[in-house]
Short mmCIF file of C-alpha atoms in Angstrom, two decimals:
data_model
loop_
_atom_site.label_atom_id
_atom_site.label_comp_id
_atom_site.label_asym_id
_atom_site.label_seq_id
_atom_site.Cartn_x
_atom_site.Cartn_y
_atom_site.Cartn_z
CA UNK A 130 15.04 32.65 -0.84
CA UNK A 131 12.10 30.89 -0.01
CA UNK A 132 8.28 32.57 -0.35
CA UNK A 133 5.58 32.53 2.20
CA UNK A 134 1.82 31.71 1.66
CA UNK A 135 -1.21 31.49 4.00
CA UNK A 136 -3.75 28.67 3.04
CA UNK A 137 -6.62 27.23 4.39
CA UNK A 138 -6.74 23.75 5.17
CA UNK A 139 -10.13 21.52 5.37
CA UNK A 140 -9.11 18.62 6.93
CA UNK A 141 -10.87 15.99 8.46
CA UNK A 142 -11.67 15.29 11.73
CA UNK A 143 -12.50 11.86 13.03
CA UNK A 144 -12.07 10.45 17.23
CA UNK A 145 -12.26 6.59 15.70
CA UNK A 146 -13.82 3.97 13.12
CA UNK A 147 -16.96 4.67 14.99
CA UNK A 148 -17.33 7.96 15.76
CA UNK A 149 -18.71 10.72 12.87
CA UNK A 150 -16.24 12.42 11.26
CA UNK A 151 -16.50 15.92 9.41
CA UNK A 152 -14.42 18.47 7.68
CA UNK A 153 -12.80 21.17 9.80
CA UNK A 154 -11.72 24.22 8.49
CA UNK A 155 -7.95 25.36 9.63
CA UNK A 156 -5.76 28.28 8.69
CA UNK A 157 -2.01 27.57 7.95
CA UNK A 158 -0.33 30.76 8.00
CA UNK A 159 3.28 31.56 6.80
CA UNK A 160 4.34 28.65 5.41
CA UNK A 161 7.16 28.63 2.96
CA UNK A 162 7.23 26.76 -0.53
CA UNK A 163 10.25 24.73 0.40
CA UNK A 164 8.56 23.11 3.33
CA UNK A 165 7.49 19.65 2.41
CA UNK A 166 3.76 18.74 2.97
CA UNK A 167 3.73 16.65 6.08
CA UNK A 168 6.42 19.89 7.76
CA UNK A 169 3.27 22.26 6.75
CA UNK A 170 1.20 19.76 9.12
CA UNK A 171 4.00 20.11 11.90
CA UNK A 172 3.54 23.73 12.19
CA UNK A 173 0.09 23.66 11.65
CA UNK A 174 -0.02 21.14 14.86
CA UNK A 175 1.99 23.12 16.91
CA UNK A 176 -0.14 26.54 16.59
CA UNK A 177 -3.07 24.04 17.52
CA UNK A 178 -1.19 22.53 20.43
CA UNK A 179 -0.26 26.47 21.27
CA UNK A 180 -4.19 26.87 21.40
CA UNK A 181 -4.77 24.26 23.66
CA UNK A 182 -6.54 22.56 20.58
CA UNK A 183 -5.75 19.07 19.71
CA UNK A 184 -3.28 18.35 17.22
CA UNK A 185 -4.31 16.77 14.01
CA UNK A 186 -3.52 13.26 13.99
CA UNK A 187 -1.58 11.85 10.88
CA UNK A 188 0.88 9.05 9.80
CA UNK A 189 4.29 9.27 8.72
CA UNK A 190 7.45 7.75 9.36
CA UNK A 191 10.65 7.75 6.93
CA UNK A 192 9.78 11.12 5.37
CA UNK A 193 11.74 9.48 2.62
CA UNK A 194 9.16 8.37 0.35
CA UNK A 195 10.02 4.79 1.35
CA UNK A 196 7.94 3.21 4.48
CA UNK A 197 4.06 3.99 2.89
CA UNK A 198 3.13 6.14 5.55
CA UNK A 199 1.75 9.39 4.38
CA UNK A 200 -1.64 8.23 3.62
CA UNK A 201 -3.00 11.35 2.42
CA UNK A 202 -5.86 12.19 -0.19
CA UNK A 203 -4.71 16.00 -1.09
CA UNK A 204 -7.55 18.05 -3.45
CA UNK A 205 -8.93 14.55 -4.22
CA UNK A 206 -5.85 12.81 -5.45
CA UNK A 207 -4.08 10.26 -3.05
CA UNK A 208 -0.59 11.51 -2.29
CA UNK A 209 -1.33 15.00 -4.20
CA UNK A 210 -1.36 16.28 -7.43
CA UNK A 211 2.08 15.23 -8.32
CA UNK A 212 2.96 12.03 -10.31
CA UNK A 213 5.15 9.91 -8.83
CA UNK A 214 5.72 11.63 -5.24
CA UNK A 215 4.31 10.51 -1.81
CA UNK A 216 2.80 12.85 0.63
CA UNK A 217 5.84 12.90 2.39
CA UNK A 218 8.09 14.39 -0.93
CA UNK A 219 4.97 16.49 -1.82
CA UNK A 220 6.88 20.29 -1.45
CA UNK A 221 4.38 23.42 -0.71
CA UNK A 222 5.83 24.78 -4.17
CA UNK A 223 2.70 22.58 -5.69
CA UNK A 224 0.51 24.92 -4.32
CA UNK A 225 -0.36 29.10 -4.52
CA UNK A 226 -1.31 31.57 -1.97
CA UNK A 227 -4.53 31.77 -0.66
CA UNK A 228 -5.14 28.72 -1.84
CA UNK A 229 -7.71 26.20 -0.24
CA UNK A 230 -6.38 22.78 0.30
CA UNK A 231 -9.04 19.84 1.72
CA UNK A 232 -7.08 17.16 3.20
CA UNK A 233 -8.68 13.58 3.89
CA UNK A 234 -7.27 9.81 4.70
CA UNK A 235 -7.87 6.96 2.82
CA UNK A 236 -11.53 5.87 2.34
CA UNK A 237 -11.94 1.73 2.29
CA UNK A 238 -13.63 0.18 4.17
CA UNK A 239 -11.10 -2.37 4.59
CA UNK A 240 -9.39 0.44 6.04
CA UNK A 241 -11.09 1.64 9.30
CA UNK A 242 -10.25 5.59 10.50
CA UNK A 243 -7.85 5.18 13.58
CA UNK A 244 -8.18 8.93 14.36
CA UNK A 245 -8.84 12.16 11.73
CA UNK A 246 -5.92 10.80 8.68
CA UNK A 247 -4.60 8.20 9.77
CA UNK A 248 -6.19 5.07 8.79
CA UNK A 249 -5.57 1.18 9.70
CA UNK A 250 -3.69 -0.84 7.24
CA UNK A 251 -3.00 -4.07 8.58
CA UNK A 252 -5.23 -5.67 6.16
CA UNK A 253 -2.31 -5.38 4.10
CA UNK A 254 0.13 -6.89 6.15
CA UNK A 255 -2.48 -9.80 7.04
CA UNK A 256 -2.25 -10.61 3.40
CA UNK A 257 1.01 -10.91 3.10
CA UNK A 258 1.66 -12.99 5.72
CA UNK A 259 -1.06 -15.35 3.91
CA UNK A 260 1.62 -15.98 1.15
CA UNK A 261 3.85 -13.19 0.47
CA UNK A 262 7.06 -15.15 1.27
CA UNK A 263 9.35 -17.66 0.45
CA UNK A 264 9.63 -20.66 2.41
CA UNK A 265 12.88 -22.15 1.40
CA UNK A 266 16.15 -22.36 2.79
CA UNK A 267 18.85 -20.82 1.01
CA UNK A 268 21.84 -21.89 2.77
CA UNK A 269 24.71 -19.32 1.81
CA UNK A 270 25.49 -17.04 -0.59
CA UNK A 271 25.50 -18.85 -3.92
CA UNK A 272 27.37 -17.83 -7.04
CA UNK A 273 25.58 -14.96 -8.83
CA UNK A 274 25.76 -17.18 -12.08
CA UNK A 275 23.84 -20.66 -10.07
CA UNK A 276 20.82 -19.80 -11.13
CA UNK A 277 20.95 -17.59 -14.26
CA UNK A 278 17.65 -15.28 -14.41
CA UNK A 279 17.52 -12.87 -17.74
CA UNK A 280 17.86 -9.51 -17.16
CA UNK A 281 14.61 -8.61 -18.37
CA UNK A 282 12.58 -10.80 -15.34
CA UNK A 283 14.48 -9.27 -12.74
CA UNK A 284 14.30 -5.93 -13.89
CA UNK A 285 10.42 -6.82 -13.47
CA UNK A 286 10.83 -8.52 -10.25
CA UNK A 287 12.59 -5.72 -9.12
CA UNK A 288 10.12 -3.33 -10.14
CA UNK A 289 7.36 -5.02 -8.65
CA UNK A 290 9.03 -5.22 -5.19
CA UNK A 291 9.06 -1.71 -5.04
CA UNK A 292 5.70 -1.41 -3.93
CA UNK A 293 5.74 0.45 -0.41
CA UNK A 294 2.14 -0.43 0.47
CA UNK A 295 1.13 2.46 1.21
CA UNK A 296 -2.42 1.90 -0.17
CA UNK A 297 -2.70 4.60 -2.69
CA UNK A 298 -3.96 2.12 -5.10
CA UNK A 299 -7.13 1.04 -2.91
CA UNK A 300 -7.61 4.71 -1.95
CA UNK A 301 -7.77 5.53 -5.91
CA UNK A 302 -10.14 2.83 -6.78
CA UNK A 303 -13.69 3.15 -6.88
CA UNK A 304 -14.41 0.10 -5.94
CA UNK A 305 -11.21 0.26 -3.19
CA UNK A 306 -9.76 -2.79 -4.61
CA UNK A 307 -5.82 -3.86 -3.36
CA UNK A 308 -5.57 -5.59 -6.60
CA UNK A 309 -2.72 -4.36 -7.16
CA UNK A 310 -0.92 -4.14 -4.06
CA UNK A 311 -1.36 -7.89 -3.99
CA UNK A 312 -0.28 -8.59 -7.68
CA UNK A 313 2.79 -6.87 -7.02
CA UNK A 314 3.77 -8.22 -3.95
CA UNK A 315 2.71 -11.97 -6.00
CA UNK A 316 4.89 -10.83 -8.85
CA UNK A 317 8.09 -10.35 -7.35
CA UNK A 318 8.13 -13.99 -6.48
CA UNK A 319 6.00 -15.57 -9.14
CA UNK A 320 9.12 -14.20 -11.83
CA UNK A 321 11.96 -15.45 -9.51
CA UNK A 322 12.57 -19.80 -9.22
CA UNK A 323 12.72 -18.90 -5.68
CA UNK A 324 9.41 -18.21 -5.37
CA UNK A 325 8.35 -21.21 -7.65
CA UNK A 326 7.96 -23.60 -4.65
CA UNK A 327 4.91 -22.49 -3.26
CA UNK A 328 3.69 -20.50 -6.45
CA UNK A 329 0.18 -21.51 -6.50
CA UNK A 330 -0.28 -21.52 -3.20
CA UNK A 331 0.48 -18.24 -2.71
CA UNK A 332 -1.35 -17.01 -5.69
CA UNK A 333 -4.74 -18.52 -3.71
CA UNK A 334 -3.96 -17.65 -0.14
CA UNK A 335 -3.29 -14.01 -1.02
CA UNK A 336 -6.14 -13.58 -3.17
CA UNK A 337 -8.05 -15.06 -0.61
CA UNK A 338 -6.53 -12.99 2.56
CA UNK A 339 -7.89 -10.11 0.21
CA UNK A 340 -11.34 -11.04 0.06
CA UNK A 341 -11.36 -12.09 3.19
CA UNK A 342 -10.25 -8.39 4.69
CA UNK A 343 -13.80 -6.80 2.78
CA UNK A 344 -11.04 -5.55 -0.60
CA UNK A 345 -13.48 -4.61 -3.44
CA UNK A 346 -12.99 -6.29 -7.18
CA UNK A 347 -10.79 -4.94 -10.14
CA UNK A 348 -13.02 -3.43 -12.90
CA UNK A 349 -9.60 -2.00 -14.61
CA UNK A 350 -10.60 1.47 -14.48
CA UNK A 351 -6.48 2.44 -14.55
CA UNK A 352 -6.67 4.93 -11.53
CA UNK A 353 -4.61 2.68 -9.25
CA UNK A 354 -1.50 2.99 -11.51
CA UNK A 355 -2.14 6.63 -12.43
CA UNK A 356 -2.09 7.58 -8.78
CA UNK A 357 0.73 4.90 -7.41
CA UNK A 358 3.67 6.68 -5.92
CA UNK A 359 6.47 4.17 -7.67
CA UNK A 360 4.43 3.18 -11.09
CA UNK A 361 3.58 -0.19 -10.15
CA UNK A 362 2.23 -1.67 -13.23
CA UNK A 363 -1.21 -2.93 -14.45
CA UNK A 364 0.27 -5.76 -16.26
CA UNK A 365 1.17 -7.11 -12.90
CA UNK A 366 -2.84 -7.75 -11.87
CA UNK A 367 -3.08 -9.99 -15.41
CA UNK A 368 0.06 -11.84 -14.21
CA UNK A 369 -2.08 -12.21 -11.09
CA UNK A 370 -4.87 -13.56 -12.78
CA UNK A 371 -3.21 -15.90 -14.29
CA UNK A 372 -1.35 -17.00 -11.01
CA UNK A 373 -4.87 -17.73 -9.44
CA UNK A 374 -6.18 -19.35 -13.25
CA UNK A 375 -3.31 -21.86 -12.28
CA UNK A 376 -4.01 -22.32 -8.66
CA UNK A 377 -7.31 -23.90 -9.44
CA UNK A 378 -6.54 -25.70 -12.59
CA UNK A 379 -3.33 -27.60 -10.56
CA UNK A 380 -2.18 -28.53 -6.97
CA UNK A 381 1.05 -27.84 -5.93
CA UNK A 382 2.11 -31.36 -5.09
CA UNK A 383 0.80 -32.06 -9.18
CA UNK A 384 3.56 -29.32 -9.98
CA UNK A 385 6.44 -30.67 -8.27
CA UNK A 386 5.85 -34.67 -9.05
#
């Protein structure tokens, strides 16, 4: 049997990138600790819409702790205050009766407020379109022993494709750098001999994408893998830097002649 709690919410409140936002006190009341925390914000939204009020205006999508969604900074802590979880697994169990939650988006520059939490991420998808691909063509299905890859590099390739992009990571940085969004998404080829064709390339075109989208720099601080959802590494953004080291030192033609 489930237990209720009323809470109060201070959430903010923004009309666009432009516009001033601020923190608006709401009252949630009756909601039970099984609810997950982006079901609390349904019934919040439909007492508001009940009101006549507008509804507040947040992202989410798989509810399955998969697409990167549920951008949410919860008590100061991207996601929440549990390791490991997205806003979307987050259950009402984390918190207490009476208990005041302030609820914000993500603050970068890089990305702009759409409207009150949800915030525009495309820079993200601009830089992987820069060079987060492979350009090769694979023909059919070859013979899981054709190109033999040790266990340990694909468990790490693996690992770093697992990234969601949800922007925790820029969200927990002081400086709100995407390192390492973009080292993972340049790891899980840079490991692979697919992704060896256009390997320096890449390395420079991403980096560059992430500049070019207003990304701050990596002072290693730690708080972007402390706060990531699926424990995306550090030791990916020093594989990075050596990606980029080698994108300057050689050309790609150099590599393949």
């Amino acid at each position: 049997m489930s237990n209720h709690m009323n809470l109060t919410l201070k959430v903010w409140r923004q009309k666009n990138d432009k516009a001033k936002g601020q923190f608006v006190t709401i009252q949630a009341k009756d909601i039970a600790d099984d609810m997950s925390f982006l079901e609390m914000l349904d019934i919040v939204n439909d007492d508001l819409t009940r009101k006549g009020e507008d509804p507040i205006y947040f992202d989410h999508d798989c509810r399955e702790g998969i697409c990167g969604m549920c951008s949410l900074v919860i008590n100061g802590r991207p996601h929440g205050p549990m390791e490991g979880t997205t806003t979307c697994q987050l259950h009402m169990r984390s918190f207490h009766d009476g208990q005041t939650i302030v609820i914000e988006p993500w603050r970068a520059a890089a990305f702009p407020v759409l409207k009150d939490l949800a915030v525009d991420r495309t820079a993200f998808d601009r830089i992987q379109q820069a060079g987060g691909y492979v350009n090769v063509n694979t023909g059919g299905v070859p013979d899981a022993n054709v190109i033999p890859i040790p266990k340990r590099i694909a468990d790490e390739a693996f690992e770093s494709a697992t990234c969601i992009g949800c922007g925790a990571c820029v969200a927990a940085c002081k400086n709100a750098s995407a390192m390492l969004f973009v080292s993972a998404k340049v790891s899980q080829f840079a490991l692979l001999p697919q992704g060896q064709t256009e390997r320096y390339e890449r390395a420079q075109a991403m980096v560059d994408q992430m500049d070019a989208e207003g990304f701050g720099y990596c002072t290693n601080t730690g708080a972007c893998e402390a706060e990531c959802p699926v424990g995306i590494k550090l030791t990916n953004i020093a594989r990075l830097n050596r990606e980029y080291l080698g994108a300057k030192i050689f050309r790609q033609e150099d590599v393949h002649n």
